[in-house]
PDB file of C-alpha atoms and ligand atoms in Angstrom:
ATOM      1  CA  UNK A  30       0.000   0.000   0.000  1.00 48.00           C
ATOM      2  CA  UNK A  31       1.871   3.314  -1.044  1.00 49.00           C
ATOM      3  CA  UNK A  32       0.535   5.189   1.567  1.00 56.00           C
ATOM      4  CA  UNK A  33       2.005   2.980   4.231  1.00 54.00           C
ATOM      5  CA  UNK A  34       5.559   3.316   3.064  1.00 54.00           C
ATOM      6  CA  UNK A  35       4.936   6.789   2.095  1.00 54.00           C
ATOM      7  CA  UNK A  36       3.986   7.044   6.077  1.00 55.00           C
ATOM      8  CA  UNK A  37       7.319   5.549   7.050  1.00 56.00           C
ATOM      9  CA  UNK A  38       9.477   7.712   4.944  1.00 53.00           C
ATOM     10  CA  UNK A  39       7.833  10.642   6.575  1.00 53.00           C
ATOM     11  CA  UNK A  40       8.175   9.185   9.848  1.00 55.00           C
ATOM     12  CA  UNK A  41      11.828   8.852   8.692  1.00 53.00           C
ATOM     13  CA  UNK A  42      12.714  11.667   7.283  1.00 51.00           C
ATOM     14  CA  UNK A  43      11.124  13.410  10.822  1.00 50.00           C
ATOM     15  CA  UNK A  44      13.066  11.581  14.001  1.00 50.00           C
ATOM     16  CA  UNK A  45      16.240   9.695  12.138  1.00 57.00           C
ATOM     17  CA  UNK A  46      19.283  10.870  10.657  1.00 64.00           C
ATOM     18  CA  UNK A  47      19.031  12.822   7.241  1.00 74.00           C
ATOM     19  CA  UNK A  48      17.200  11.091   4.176  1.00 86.00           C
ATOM     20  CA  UNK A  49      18.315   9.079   1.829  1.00 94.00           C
ATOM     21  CA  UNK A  50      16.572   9.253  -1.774  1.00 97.00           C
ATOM     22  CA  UNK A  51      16.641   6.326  -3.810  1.00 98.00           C
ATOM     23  CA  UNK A  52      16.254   6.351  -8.043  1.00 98.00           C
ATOM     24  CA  UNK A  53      16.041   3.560  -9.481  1.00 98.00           C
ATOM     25  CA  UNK A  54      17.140   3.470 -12.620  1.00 98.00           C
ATOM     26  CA  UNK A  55      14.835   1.966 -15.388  1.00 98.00           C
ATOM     27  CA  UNK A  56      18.139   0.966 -17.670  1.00 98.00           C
ATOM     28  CA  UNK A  57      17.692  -2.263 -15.946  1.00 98.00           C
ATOM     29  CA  UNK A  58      13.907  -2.692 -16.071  1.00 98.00           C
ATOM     30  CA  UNK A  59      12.069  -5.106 -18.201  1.00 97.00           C
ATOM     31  CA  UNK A  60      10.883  -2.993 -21.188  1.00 98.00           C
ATOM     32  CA  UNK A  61       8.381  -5.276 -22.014  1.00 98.00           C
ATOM     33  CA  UNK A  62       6.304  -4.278 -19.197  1.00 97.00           C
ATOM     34  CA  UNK A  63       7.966  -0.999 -18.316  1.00 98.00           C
ATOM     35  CA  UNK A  64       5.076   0.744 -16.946  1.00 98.00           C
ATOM     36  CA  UNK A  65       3.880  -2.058 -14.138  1.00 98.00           C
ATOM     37  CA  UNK A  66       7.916  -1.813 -13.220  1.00 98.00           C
ATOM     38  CA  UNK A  67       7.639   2.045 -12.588  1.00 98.00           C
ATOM     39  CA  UNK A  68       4.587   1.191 -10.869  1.00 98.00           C
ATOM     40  CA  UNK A  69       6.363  -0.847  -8.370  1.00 98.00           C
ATOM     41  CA  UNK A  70       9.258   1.090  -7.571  1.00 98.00           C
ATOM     42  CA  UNK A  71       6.651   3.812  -6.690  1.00 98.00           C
ATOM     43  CA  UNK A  72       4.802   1.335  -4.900  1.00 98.00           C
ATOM     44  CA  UNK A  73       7.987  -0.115  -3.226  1.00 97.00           C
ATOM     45  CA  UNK A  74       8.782   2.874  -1.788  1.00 97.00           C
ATOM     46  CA  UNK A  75      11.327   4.983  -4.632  1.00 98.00           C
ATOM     47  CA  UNK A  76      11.605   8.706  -4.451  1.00 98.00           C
ATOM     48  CA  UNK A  77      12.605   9.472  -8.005  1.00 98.00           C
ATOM     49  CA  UNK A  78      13.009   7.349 -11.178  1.00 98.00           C
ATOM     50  CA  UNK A  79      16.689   7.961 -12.783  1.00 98.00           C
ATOM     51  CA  UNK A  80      16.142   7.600 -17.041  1.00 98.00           C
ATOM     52  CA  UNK A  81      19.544   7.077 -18.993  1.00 98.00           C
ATOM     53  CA  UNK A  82      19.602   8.426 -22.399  1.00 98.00           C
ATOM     54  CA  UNK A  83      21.788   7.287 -24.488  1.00 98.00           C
ATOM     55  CA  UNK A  84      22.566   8.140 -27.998  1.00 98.00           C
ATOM     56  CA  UNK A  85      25.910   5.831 -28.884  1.00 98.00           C
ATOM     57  CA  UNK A  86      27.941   8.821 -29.292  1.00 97.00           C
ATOM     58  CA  UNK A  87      29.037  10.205 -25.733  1.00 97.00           C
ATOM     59  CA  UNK A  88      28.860   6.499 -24.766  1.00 98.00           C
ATOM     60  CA  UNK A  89      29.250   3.179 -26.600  1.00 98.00           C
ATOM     61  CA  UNK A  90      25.178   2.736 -25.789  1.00 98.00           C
ATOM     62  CA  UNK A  91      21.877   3.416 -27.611  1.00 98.00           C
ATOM     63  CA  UNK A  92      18.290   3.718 -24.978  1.00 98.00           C
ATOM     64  CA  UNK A  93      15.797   6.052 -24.497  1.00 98.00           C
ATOM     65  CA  UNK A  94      14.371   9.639 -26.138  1.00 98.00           C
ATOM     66  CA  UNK A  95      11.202  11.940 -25.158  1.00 98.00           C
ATOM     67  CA  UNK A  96       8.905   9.358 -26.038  1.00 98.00           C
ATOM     68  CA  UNK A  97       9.664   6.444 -22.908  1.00 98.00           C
ATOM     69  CA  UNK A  98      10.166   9.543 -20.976  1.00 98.00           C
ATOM     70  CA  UNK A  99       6.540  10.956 -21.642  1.00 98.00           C
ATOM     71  CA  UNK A 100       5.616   7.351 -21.084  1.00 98.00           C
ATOM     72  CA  UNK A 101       7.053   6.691 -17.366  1.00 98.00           C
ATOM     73  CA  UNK A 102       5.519  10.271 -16.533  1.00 98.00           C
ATOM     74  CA  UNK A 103       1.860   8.630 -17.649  1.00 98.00           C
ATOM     75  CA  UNK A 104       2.659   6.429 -15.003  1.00 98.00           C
ATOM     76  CA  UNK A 105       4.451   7.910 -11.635  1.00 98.00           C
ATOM     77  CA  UNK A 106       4.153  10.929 -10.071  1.00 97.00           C
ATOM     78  CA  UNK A 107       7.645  10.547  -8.721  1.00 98.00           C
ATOM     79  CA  UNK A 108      10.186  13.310  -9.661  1.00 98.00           C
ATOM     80  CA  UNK A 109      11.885  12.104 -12.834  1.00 98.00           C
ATOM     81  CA  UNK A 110      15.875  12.565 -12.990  1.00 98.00           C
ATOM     82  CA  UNK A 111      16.578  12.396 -16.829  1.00 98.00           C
ATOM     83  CA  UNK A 112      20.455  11.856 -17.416  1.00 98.00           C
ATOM     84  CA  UNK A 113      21.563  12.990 -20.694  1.00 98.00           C
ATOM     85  CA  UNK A 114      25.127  10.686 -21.948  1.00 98.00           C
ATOM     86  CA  UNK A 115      24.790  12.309 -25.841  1.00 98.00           C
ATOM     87  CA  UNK A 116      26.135  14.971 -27.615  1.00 95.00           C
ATOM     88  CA  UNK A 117      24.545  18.099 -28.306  1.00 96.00           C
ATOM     89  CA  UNK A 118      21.928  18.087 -25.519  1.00 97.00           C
ATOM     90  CA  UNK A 119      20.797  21.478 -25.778  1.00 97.00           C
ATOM     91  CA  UNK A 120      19.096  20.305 -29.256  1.00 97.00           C
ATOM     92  CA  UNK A 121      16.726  18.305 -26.600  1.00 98.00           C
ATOM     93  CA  UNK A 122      16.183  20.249 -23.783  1.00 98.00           C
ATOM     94  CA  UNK A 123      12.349  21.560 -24.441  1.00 98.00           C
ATOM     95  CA  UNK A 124      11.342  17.976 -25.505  1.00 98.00           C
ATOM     96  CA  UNK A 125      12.572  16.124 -22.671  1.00 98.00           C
ATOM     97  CA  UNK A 126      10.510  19.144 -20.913  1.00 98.00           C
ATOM     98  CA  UNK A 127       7.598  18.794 -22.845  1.00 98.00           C
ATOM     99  CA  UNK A 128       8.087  14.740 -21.813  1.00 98.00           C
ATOM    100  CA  UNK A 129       7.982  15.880 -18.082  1.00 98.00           C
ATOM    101  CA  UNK A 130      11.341  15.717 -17.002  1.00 98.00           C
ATOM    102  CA  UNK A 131      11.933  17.482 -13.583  1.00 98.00           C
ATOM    103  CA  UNK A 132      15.700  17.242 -13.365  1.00 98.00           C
ATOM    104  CA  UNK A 133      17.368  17.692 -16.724  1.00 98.00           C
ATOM    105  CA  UNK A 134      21.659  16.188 -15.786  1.00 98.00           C
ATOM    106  CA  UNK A 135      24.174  17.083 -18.251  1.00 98.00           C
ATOM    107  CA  UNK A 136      27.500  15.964 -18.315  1.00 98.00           C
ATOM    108  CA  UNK A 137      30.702  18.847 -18.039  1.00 97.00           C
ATOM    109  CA  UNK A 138      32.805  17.085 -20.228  1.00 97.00           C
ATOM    110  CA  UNK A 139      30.983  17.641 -23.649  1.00 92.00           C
ATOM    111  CA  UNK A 140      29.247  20.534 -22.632  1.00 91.00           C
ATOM    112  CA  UNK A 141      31.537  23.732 -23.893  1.00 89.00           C
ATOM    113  CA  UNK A 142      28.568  27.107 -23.213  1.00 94.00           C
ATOM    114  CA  UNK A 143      27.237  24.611 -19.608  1.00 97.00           C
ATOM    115  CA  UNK A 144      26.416  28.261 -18.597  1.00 97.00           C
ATOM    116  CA  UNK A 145      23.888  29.008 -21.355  1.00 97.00           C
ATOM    117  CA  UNK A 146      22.800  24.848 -21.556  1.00 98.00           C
ATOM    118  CA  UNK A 147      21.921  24.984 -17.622  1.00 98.00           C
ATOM    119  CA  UNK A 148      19.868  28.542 -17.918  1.00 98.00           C
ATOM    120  CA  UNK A 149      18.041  27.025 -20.590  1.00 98.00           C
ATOM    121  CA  UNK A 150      16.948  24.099 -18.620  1.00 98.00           C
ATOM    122  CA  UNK A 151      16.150  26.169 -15.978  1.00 98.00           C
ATOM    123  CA  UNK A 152      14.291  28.539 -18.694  1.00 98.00           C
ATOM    124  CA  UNK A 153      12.349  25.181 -18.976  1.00 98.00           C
ATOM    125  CA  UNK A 154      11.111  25.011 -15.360  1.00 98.00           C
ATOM    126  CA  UNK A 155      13.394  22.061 -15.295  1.00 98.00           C
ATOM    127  CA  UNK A 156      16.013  21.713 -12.279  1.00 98.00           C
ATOM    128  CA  UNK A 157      19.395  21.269 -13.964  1.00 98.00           C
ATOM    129  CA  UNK A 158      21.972  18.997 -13.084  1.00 98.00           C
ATOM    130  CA  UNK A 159      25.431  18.796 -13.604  1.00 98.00           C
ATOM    131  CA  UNK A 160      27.241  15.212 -14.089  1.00 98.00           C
ATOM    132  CA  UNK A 161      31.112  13.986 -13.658  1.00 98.00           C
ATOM    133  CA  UNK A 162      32.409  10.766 -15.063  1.00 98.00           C
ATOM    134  CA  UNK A 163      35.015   8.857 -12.764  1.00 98.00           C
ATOM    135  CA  UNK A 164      38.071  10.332 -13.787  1.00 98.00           C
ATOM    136  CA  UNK A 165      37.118  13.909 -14.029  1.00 98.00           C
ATOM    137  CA  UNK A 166      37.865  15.971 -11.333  1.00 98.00           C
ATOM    138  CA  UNK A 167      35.865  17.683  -8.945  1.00 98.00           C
ATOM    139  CA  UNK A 168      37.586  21.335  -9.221  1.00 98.00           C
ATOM    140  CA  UNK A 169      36.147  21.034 -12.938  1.00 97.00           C
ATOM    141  CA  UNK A 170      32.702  22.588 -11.105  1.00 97.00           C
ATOM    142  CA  UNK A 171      34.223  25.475 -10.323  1.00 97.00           C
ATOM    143  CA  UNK A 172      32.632  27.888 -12.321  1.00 97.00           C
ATOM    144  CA  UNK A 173      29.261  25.224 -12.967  1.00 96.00           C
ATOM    145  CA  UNK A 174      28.275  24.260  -9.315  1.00 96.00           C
ATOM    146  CA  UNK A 175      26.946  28.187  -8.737  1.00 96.00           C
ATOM    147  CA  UNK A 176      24.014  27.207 -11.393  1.00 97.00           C
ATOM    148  CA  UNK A 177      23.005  23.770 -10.140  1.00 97.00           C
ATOM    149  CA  UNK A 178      20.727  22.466  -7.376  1.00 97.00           C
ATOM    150  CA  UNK A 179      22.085  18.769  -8.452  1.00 98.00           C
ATOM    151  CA  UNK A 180      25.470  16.950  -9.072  1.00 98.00           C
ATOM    152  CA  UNK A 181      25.719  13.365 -10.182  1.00 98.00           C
ATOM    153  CA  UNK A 182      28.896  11.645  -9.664  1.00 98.00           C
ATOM    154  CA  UNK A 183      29.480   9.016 -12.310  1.00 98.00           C
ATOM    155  CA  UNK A 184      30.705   5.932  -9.955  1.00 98.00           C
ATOM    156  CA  UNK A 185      31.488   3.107 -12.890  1.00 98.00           C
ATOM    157  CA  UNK A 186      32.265   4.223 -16.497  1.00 98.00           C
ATOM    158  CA  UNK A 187      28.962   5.516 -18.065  1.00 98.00           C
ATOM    159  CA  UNK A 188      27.233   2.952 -20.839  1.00 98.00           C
ATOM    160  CA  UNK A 189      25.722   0.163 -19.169  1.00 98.00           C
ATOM    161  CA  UNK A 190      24.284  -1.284 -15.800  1.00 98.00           C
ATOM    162  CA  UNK A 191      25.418  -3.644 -13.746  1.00 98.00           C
ATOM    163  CA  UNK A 192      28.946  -2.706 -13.371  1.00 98.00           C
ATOM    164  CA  UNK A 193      31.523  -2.558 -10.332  1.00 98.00           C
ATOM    165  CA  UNK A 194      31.520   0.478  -8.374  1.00 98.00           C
ATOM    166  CA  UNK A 195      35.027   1.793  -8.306  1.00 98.00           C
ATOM    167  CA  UNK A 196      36.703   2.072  -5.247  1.00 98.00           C
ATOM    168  CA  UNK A 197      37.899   5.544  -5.317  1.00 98.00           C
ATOM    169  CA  UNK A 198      34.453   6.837  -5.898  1.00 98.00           C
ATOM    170  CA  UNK A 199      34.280   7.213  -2.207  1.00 98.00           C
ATOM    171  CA  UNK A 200      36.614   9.540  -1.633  1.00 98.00           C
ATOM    172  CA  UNK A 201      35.134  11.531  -4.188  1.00 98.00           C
ATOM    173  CA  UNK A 202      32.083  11.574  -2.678  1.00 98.00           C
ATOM    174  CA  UNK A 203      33.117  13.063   0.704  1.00 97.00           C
ATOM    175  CA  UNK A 204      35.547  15.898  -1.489  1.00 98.00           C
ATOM    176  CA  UNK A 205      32.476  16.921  -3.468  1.00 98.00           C
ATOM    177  CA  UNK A 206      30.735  17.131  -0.282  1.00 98.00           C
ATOM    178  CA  UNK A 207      32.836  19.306   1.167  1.00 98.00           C
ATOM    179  CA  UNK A 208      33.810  21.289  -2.032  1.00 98.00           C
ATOM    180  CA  UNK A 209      30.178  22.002  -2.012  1.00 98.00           C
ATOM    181  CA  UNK A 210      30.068  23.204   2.118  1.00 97.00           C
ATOM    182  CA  UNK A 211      33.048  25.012   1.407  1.00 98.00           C
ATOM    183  CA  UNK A 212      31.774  27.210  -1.267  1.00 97.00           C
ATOM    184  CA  UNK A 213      28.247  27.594   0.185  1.00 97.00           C
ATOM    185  CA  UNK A 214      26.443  25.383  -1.552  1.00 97.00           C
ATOM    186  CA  UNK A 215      25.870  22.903   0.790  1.00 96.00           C
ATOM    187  CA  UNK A 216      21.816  22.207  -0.066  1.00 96.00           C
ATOM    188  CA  UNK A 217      23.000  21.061  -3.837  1.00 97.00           C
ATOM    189  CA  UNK A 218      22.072  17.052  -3.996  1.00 98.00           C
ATOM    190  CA  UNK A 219      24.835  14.641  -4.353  1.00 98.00           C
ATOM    191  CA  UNK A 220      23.635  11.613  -6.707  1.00 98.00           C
ATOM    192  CA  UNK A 221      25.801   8.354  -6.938  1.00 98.00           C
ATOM    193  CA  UNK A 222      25.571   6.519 -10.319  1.00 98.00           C
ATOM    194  CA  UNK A 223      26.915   3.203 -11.030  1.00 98.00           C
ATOM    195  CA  UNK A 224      27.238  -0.318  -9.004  1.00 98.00           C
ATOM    196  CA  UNK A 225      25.085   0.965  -6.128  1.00 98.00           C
ATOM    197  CA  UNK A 226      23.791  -1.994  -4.104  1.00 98.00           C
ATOM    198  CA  UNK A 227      23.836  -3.030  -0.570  1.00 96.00           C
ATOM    199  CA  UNK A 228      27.071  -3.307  -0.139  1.00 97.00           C
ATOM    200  CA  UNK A 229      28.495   0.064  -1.454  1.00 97.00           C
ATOM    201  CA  UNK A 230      25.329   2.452  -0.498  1.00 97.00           C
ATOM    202  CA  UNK A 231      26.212   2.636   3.454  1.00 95.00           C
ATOM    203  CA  UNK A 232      29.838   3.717   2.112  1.00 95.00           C
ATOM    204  CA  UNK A 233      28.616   6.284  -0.273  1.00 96.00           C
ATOM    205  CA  UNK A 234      25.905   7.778   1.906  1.00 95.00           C
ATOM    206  CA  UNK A 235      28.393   7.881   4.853  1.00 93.00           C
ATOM    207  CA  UNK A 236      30.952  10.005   2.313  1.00 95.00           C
ATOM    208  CA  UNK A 237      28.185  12.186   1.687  1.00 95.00           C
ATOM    209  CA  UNK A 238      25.452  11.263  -0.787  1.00 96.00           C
ATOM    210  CA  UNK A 239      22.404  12.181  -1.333  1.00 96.00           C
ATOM    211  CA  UNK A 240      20.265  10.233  -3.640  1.00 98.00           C
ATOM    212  CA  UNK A 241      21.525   6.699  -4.586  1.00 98.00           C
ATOM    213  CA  UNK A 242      20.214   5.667  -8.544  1.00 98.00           C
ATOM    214  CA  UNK A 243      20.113   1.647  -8.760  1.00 98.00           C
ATOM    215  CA  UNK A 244      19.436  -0.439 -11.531  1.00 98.00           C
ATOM    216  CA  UNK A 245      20.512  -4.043 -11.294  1.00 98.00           C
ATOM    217  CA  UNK A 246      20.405  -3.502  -7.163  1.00 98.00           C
ATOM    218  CA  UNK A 247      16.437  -2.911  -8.026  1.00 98.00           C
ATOM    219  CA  UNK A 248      15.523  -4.854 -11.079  1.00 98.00           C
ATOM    220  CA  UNK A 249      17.765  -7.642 -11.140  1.00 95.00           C
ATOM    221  CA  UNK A 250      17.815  -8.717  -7.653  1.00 94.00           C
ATOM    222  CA  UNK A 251      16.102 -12.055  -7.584  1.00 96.00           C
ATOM    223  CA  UNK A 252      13.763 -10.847  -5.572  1.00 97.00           C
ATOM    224  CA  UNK A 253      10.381  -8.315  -5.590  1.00 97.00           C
ATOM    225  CA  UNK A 254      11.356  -4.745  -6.630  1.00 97.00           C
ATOM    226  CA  UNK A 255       9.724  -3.995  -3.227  1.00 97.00           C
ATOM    227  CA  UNK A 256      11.980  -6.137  -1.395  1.00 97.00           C
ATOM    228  CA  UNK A 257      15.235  -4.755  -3.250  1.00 98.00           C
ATOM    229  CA  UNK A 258      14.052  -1.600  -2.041  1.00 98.00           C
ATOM    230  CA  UNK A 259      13.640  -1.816   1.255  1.00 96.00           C
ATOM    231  CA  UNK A 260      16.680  -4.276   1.344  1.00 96.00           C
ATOM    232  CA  UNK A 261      18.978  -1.402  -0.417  1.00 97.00           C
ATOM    233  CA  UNK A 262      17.255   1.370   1.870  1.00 96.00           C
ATOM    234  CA  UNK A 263      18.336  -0.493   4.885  1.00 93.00           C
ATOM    235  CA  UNK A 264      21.665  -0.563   3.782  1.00 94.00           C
ATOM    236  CA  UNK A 265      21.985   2.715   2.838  1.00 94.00           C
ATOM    237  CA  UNK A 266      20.656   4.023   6.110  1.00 90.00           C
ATOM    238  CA  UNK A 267      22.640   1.449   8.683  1.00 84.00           C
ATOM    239  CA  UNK A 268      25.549   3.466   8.815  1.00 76.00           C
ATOM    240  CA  UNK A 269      23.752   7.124   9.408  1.00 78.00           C
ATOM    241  CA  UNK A 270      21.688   5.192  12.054  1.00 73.00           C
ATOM    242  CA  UNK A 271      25.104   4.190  13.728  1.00 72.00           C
ATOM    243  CA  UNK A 272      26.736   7.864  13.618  1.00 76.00           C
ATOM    244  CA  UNK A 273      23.111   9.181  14.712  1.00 71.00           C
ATOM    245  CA  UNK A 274      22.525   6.879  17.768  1.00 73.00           C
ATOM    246  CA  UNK A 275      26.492   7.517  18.422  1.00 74.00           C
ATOM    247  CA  UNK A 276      26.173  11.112  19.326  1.00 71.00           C
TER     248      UNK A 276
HETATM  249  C1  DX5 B  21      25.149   4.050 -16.606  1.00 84.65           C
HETATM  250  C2  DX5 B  21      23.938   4.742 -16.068  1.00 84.65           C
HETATM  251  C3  DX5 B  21      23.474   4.232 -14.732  1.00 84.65           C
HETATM  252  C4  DX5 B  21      23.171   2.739 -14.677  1.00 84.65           C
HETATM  253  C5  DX5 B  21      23.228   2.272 -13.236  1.00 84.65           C
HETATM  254  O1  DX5 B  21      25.761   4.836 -17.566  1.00 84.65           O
HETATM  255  O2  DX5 B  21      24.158   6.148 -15.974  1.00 84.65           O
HETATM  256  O3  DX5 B  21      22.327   4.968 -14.316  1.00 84.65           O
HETATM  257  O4  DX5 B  21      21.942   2.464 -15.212  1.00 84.65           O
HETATM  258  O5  DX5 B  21      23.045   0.900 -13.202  1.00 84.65           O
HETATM  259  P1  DX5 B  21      23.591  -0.025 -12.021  1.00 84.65           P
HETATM  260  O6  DX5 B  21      22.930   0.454 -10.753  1.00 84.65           O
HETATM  261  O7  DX5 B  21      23.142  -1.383 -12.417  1.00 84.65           O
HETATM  262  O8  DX5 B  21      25.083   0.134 -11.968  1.00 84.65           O
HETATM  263 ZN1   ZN B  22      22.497   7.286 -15.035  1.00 84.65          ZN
END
């Protein structure tokens, strides 16, 4: 029953620690019944579904346009955090809008005007986001992170699901976090991307993060979508439970 687990994240987000957000992301959903598997994550308890598009140019992967984006929005009214890995995104910005994107996440290493691509989104009553691959540095937001309300740290290459998460994605995590304190932007979101399951999200959330996207942690679980989330949840929670109860 939605309402019940809405309830508890409510309840959560009240008396524990800070909340977590979890995405999942519909890379690794069965597309032949897409719309009863964004049903379920809503259902199971998600706060936003994360949408990978794809065009085989910025990454070695073709997915999704406007179209399955206007579709999921028919059926969720979760926010919708629609990552852009292709060239020339600006070409796309009012049609993922039109499609009902909330969040609109570009990447900084393709993007040469970011300034004018993320006032444009914004232009589109869309919240822009700003994304980093692995092995691009976090002093690349410099000039970018003034104009965001999102960052999403790229924790495997992009291109597919089910990856490892690399190991010195932590790290990263807790730099951004305090790159962001540091330069008064504390309230921007911090989303990890990329091998995010139950035994990496305690690690990233205690570095820092925000909202956690999760594909193969969600769909590919061998078990109910509702029972990878609350299985994932648990995890990512545990160790701000600890660090709560501790002082
Ligand atoms: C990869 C995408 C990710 C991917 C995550 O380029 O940006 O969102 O779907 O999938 P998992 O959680 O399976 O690593
Ligand atoms: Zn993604």
């Amino acid at each position: 029953m939605p309402g019940l687990t809405l309830l508890c994240n409510i309840a959560r987000m009240s008396v524990g620690p800070r909340y977590v957000k979890i995405a999942p992301s519909i890379l690794s959903a069965d597309f032949s019944r897409l719309g009863e598997q964004v049903e379920a994550v809503e259902e199971g308890g998600a706060d936003a579904i994360h949408l990978d598009v794809m065009d085989g140019h910025f990454v070695p992967n073709i997915t999704i346009g406007p179209l399955v984006v206007e579709a999921v929005r028919r059926r969720t009214s979760l926010p919708l955090h629609v990552h852009l890995m292709i060239d020339r995104p600006a070409d796309y910005v009012s049609r993922f809008a039109a499609a009902g994107a909330d969040f609109l996440i570009v990447h900084q290493e393709n993007n040469w005007t970011l300034h004018r691509l993320l006032a444009e989104i914004g232009e589109a009553n869309v919240t822009p986001g700003v994304a980093l691959n692995p092995t691009t540095s976090v002093a690349m937001l410099e000039e970018s992170v003034p104009f965001v309300e999102l960052v999403l740290l790229m924790t495997v290459e992009p291109g597919f699901g089910g990856q490892q998460l690399i190991p010195t994605m932590y790290d990263k995590v807790a730099r951004l976090r305090r790159f962001l304190a540091e330069r008064g932007r504390a309230s921007v979101q911090i989303e990890v991307d990329g091998g995010v399951n139950g035994d990496t999200a305690s690690g990233l959330v205690a570095s820092g993060a925000d909202v956690l996207v999760a594909g193969a942690a969600v769909f590919s679980a061998g078990v109910t979508v509702g029972e990878a989330l609350v299985h994932l949840r648990t995890a990512a929670e545990s160790s701000l439970w600890r660090s709560h109860l501790e002082s």
